[in-house]
Coordinates of C-alpha atoms and ligand atoms in Angstrom, one line a residue:
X1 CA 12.9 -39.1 27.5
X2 CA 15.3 -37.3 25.2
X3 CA 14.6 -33.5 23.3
X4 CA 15.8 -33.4 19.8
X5 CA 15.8 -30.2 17.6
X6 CA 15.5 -29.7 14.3
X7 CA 16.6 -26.6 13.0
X8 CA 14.9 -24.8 9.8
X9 CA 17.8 -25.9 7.4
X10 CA 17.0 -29.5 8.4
X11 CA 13.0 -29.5 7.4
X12 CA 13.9 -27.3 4.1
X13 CA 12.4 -29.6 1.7
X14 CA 10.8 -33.2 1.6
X15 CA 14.0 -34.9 1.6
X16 CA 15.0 -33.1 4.8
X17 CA 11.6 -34.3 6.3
X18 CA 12.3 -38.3 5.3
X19 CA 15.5 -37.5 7.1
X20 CA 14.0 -36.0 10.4
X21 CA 11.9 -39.3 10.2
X22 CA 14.8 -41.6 9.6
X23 CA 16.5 -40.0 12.3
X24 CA 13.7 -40.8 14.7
X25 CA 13.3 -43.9 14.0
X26 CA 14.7 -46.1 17.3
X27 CA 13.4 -43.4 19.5
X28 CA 10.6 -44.4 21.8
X29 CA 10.5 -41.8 24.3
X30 CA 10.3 -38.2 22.0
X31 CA 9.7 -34.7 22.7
X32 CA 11.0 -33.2 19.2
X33 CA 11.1 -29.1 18.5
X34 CA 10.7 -27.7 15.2
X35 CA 11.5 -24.7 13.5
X36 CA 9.8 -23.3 10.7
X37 CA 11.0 -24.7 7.1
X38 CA 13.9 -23.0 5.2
X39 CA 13.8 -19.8 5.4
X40 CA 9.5 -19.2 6.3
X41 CA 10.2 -16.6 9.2
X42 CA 12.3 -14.1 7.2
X43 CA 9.6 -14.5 4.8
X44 CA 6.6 -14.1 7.6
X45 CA 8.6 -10.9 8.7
X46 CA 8.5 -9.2 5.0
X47 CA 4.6 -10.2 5.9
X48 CA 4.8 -7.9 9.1
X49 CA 6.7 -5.5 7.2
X50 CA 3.9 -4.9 4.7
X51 CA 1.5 -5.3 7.2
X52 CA 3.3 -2.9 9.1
X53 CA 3.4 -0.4 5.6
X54 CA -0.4 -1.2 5.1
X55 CA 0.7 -2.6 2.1
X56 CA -2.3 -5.5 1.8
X57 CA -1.3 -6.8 -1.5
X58 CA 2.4 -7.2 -0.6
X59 CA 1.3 -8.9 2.8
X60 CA -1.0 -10.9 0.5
X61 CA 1.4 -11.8 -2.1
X62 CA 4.3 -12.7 0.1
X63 CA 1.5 -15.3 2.0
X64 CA 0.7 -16.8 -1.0
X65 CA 4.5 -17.7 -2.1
X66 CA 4.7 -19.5 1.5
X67 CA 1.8 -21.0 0.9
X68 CA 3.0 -22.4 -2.2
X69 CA 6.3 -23.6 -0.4
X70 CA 5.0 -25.8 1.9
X71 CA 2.2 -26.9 -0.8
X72 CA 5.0 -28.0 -2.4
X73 CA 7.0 -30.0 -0.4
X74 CA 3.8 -31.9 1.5
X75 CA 3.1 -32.7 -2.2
X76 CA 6.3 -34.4 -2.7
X77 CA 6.2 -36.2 0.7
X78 CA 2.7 -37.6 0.2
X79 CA 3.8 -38.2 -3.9
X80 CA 0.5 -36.4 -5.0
X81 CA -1.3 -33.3 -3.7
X82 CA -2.9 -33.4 -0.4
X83 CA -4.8 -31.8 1.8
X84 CA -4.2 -31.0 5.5
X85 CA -7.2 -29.4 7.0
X86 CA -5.5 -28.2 9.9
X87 CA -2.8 -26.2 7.5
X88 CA -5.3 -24.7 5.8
X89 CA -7.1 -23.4 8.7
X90 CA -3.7 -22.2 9.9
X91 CA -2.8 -20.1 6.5
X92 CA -6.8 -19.1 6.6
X93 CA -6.5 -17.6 9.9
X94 CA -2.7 -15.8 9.0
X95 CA -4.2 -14.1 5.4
X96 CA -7.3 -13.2 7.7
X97 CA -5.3 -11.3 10.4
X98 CA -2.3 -9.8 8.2
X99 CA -5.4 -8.8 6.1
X100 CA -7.0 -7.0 9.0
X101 CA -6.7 -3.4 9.0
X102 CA -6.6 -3.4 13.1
X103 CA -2.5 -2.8 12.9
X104 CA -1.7 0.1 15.4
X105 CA 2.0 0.7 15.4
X106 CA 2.2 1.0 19.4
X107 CA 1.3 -2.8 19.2
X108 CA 4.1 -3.5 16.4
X109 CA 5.9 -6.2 18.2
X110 CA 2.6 -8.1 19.3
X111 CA 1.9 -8.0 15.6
X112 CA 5.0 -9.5 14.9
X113 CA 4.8 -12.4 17.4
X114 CA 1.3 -13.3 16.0
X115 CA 2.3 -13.1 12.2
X116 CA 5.7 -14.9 12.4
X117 CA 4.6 -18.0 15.0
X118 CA 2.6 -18.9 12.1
X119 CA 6.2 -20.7 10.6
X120 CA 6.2 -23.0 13.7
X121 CA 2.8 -24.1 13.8
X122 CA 2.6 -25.0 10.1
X123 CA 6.0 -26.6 9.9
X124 CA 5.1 -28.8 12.6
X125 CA 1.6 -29.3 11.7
X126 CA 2.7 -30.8 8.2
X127 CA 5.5 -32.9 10.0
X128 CA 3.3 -34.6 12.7
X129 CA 0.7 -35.7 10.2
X130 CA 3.6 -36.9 7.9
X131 CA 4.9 -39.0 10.6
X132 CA 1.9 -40.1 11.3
X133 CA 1.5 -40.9 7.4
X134 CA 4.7 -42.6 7.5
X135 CA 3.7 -44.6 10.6
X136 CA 4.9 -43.0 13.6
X137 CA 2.1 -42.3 16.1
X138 CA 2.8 -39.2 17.9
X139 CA 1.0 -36.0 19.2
X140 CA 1.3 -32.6 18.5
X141 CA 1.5 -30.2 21.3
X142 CA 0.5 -26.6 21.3
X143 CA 3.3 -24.6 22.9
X144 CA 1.6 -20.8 23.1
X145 CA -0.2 -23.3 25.6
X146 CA 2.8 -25.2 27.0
X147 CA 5.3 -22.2 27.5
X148 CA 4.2 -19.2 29.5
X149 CA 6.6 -16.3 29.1
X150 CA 6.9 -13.0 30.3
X151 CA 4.8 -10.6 29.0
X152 CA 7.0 -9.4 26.6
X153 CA 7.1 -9.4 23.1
X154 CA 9.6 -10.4 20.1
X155 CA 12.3 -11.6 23.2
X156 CA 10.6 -13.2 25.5
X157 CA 12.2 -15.2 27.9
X158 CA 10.3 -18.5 29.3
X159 CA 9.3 -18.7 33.0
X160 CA 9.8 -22.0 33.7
X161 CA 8.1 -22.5 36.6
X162 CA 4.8 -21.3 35.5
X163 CA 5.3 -23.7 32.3
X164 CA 6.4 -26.6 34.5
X165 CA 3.4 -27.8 35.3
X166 CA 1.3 -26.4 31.8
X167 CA 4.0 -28.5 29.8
X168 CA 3.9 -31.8 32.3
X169 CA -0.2 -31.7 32.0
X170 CA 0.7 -31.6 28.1
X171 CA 2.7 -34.6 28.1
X172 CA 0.8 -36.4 30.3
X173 CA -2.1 -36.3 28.0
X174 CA -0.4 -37.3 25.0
X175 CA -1.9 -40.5 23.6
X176 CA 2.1 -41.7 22.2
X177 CA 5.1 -41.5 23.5
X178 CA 6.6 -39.0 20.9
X179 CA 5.3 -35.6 21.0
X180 CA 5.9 -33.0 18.7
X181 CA 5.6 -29.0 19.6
X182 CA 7.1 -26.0 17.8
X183 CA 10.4 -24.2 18.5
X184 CA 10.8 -20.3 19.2
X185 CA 7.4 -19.9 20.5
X186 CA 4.9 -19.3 23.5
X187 CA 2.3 -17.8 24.9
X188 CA 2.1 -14.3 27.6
X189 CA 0.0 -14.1 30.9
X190 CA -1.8 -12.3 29.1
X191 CA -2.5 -15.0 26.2
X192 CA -1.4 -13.3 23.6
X193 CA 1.5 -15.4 21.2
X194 CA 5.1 -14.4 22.2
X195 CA 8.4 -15.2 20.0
X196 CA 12.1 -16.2 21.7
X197 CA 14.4 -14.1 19.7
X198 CA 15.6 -15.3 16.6
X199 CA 17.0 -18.9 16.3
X200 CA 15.0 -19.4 19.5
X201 CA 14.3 -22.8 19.1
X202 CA 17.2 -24.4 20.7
X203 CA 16.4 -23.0 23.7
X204 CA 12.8 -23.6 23.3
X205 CA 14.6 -27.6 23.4
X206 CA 16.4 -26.9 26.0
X207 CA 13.3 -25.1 28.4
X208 CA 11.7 -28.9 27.4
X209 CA 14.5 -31.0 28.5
X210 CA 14.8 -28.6 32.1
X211 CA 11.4 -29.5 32.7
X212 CA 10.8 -32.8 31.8
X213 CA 14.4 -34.0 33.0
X214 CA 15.5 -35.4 29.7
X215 CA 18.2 -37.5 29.7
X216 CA 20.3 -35.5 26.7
X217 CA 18.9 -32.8 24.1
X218 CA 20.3 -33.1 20.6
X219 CA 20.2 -30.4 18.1
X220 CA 20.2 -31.7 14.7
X221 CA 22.1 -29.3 12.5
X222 CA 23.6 -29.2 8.7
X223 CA 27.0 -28.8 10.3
X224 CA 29.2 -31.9 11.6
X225 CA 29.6 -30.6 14.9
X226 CA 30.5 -27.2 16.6
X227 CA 33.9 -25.7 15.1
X228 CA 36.2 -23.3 16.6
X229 CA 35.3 -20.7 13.7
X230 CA 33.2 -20.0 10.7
X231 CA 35.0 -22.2 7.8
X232 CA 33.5 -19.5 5.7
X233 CA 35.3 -16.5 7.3
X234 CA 38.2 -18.7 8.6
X235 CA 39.5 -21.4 6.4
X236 CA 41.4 -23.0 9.0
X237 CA 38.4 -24.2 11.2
X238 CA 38.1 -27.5 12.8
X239 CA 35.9 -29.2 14.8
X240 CA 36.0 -29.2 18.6
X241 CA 34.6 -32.9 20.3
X242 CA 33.7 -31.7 23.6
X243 CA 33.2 -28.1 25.2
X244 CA 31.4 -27.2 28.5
X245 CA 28.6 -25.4 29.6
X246 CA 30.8 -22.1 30.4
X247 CA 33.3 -21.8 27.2
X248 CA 29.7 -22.6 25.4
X249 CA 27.4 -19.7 27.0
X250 CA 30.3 -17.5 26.0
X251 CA 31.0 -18.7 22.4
X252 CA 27.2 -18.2 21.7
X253 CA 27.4 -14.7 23.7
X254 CA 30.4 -13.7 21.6
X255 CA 27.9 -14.8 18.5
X256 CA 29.2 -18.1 17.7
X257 CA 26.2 -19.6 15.9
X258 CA 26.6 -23.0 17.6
X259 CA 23.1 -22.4 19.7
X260 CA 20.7 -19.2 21.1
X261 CA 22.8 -17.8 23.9
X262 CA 19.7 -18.7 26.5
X263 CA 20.3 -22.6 25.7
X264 CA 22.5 -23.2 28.2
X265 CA 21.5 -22.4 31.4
X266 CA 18.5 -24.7 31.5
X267 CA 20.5 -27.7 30.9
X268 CA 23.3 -27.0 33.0
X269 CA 20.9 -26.3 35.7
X270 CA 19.7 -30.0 35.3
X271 CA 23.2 -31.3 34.5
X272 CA 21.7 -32.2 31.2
X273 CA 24.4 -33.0 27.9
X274 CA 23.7 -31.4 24.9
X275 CA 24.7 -32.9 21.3
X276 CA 25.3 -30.6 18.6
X277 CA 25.0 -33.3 15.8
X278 CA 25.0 -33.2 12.0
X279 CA 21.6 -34.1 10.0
X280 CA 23.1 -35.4 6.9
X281 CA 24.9 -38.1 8.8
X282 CA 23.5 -39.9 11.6
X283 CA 26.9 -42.0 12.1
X284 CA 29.1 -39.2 13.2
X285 CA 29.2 -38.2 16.6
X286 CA 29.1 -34.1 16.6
X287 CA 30.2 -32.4 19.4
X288 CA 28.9 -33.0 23.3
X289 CA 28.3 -30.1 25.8
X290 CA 28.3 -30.5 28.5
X291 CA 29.4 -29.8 32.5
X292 CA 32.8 -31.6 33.2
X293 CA 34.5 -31.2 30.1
X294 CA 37.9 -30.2 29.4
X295 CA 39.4 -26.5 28.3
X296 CA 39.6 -26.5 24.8
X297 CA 42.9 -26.4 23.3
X298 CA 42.5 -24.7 20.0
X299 CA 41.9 -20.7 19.5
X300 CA 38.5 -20.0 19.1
X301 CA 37.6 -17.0 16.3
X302 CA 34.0 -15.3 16.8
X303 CA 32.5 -13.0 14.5
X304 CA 29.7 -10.7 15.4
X305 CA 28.4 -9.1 13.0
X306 CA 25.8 -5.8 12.1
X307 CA 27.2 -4.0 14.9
X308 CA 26.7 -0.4 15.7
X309 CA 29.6 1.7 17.9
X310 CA 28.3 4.1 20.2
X311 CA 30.1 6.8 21.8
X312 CA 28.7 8.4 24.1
X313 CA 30.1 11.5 26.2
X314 CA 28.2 14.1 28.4
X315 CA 27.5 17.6 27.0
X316 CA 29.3 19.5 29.7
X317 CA 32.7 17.4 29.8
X318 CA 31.1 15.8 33.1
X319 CA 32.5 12.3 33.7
X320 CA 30.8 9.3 32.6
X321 CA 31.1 7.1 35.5
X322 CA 28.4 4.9 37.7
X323 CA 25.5 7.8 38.2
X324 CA 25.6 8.1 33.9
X325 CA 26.4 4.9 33.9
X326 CA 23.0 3.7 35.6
X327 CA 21.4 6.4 33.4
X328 CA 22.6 5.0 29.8
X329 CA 22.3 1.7 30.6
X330 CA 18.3 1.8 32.0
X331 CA 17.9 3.4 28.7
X332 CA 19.6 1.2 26.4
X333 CA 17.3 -1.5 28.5
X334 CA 14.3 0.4 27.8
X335 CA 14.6 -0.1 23.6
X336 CA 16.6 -3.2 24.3
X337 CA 19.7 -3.3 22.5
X338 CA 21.9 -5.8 22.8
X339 CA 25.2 -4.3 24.1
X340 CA 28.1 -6.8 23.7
X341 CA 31.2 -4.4 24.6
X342 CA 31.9 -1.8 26.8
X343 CA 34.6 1.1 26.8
X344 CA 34.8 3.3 29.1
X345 CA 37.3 6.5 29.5
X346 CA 36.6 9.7 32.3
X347 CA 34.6 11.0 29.3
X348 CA 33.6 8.7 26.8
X349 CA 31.6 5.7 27.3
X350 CA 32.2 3.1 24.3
X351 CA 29.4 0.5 23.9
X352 CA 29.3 -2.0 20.6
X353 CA 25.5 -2.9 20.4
X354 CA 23.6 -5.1 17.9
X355 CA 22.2 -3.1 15.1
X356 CA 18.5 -2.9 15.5
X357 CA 15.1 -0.8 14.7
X358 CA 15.7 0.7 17.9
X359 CA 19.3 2.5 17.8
X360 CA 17.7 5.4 16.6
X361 CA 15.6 5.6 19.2
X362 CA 17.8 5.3 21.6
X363 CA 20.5 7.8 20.3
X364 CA 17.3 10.3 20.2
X365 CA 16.6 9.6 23.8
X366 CA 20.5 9.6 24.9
X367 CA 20.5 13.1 23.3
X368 CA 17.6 14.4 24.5
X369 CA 19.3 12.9 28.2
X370 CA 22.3 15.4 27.6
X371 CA 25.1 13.5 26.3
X372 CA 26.7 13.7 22.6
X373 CA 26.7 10.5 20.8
X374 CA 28.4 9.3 18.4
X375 CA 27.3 6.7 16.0
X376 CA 29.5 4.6 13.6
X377 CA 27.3 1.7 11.6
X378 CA 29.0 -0.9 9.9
X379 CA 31.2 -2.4 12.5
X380 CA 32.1 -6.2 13.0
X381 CA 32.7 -7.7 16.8
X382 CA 35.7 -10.2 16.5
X383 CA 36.6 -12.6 19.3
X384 CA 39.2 -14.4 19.8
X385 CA 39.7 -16.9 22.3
X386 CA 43.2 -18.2 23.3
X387 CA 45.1 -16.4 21.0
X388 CA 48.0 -16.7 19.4
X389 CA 50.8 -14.4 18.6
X390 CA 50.6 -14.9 14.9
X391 CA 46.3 -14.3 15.2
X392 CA 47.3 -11.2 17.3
X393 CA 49.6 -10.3 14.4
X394 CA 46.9 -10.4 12.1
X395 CA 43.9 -9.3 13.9
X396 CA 44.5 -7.5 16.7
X397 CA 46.7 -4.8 14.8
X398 CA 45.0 -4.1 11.4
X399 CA 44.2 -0.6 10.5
X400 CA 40.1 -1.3 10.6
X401 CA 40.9 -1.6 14.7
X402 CA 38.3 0.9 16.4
X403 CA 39.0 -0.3 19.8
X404 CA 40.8 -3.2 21.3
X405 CA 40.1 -5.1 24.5
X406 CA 42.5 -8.0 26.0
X407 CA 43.4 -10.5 28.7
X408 CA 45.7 -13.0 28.8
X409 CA 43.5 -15.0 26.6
X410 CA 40.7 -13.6 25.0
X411 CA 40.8 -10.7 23.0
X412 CA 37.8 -8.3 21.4
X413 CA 38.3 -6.2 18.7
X414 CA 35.4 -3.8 17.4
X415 CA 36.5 -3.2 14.1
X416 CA 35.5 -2.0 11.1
X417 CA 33.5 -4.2 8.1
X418 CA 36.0 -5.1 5.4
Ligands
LIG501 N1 12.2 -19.9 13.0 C1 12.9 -19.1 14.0 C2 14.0 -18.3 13.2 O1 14.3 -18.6 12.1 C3 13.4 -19.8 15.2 C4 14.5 -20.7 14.9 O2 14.8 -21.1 13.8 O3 15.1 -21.2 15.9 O4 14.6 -17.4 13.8
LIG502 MG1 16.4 -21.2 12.1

């Protein structure tokens, strides 16, 4: 059994649906994740937003320009309009409950889960019947029934051993050997829907390959491989043909958008490889993750972006050490932000978090906890990994430089947006 992904990019349009059946085609034993098409989930979240605004006709309208989307590109795959009951019945039951007016705000992120699983299970609706259509028998699995996560909303991480056997039963009652189930999402103890994170999808893949001990997992991506920087910020990049599981959990920590930063683990806990390969071109080999590989011998640049610096100091001139330490960082836990550096002087605690609805909060609830903070939006995380003195030159000691972190080989710089 293998796991391939397909990520949103890939099922944009028709064409990139042929091609997701093209690629396909010598596989025999199948479990493929989808995302949702294009660009559907920032759409389904300006449909929580409006929900979330009581805005009916904006939640309305933006459904019905999603709806024509997808009308659109089953039309061109069947070459005439058609009609899929079962993505009807999906969109039916998405106008019916963004159109409710039971939205209480102390059930936002539940709301959000509901709303923006809708993505997966059309986009994977449409492609199971068009394979079918196109001849490939296959069944489509329902993975708010195959995943059970924690009971947490909008981040949810799987628990694999409760899903173990859900998925397996799954599987075993497929009537072909290809199966098809939706990225990014799963269902709580408590049945409700529950989301990943965004770009959750490859881990989705990779919580399928753990438990059904696939031989490899292949993400299918509209890049040729993973690069050691973002050709678009650094014009130098090149591609990198083998990495390992470690460099790789902390490229995708540092926000290298090779894969979700939970993809890893799964796999490496099953010695499983993962191929990072491109979409367009079936021929080229991409890049292979995996356990045993060699250190990589070209600097690795990592951009992070929509950061938010937080300094944080006590009132009285106390010292921030472990006791506050404990304090801030149960908080920060508490409206989950993402913190991805740390500073710390006798007074001043430093921490580079992910800009989110909840920094406010948070600052609110540090202040009310006694400390001053300090808040500086518009900040940029850059990593660099084996650097050189000429990147040093360039990076390291540019006037936007907030703070500075190094070893030998890596260094972090929090820096301002250009
Ligand atoms: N559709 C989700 C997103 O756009 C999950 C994914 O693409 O992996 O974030
Ligand atoms: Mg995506």
């Amino acid at each position: 059994m293998k796991v391939y992904k397909f990520g949103g990019a890939s099922v944009r349009n028709a064409d990139g649906v042929r091609n997701l059946r093209r690629i396909i085609d010598d596989e025999r034993q199948l479990f493929i994740i989808v995302s949702a098409m294009g660009k559907t989930t920032n759409a389904l979240e300006r449909v929580f937003g409006a929900v979330q605004r009581r805005d009916a006709a904006a939640a309305e309208a933006e459904i019905a320009s999603i709806r024509a989307a997808h009308e659109a590109i089953v039309e061109e795959l069947w070459h005439a309009p058609h009609r899929i009951e079962r993505v009807e019945a999906l969109f039916a039951d998405l106008e019916a409950f963004a159109g409710s007016d039971g939205y209480r705000p102390a059930e936002a992120e539940a709301w959000y889960d509901r709303i923006v699983a809708y993505g997966e299970l059309i986009s994977t609706t449409i492609i199971s019947e068009y394979l079918r259509y196109a001849g490939v028998d296959n069944t489509w699995i329902d993975m708010r029934r195959a995943l059970r996560t924690e009971q947490r909303h909008k981040d949810a991480e799987v628990d694999l051993e409760a899903s173990a056997p859900l998925l397996k039963e799954a599987v075993a009652a497929a009537r072909s050997s290809i199966c098809v189930g939706q990225g990014f999402i799963g269902g709580a103890p408590d049945g409700t829907t529950t989301t990943l994170g965004r770009e959750g999808s490859d881990y989705s893949a990779a919580v399928v390959a753990n438990i059904l001990d696939a031989e490899s997992m292949a993400v299918w991506k509209d890049v040729d491989g993973v690069l050691n920087a973002d050709p678009k910020i650094f014009p130098d990049a090149v591609q990198i043909a083998e990495l390992n599981y470690l460099d790789t959990i902390e490229l995708a920590y540092s926000g290298a958008q090779i894969i979700h930063p939970r993809t890893i683990k799964p796999l490496q806990n099953k010695n499983i490889p993962l191929y990072v390969r491109p979409f367009g071109d079936k021929r080229k080999p991409g890049t292979v993750i995996r356990g045993m590989s060699a250190k990589v011998d070209v600097p690795i640049l990592i951009l992070k972006k929509e950061q938010v610096l937080l300094t944080i100091r006590s009132r009285d001139f106390s010292f921030v050490l472990e006791e506050k330490f404990a304090q801030i960082f149960s908080l920060l836990e508490r409206f989950r932000l993402k913190v991805n550096l740390v500073h710390n002087s006798a007074v001043n605690l430093s921490l580079c978090v992910d800009a989110s609805w909840h920094v406010g909060e948070a600052v609110d609830a540090l202040r009310k906890g006694g400390f001053d903070v300090m808040r500086t939006e518009a900040m940029e995380l850059l990593t660099i990994r084996g650097y050189t003195d000429e990147l040093w030159e360039r990076y390291a000691c540019s006037p936007q430089v907030f703070i500075r972190q190094s070893t030998q080989s890596t260094v972090r710089i929090v820096r301002k947006r250009a």
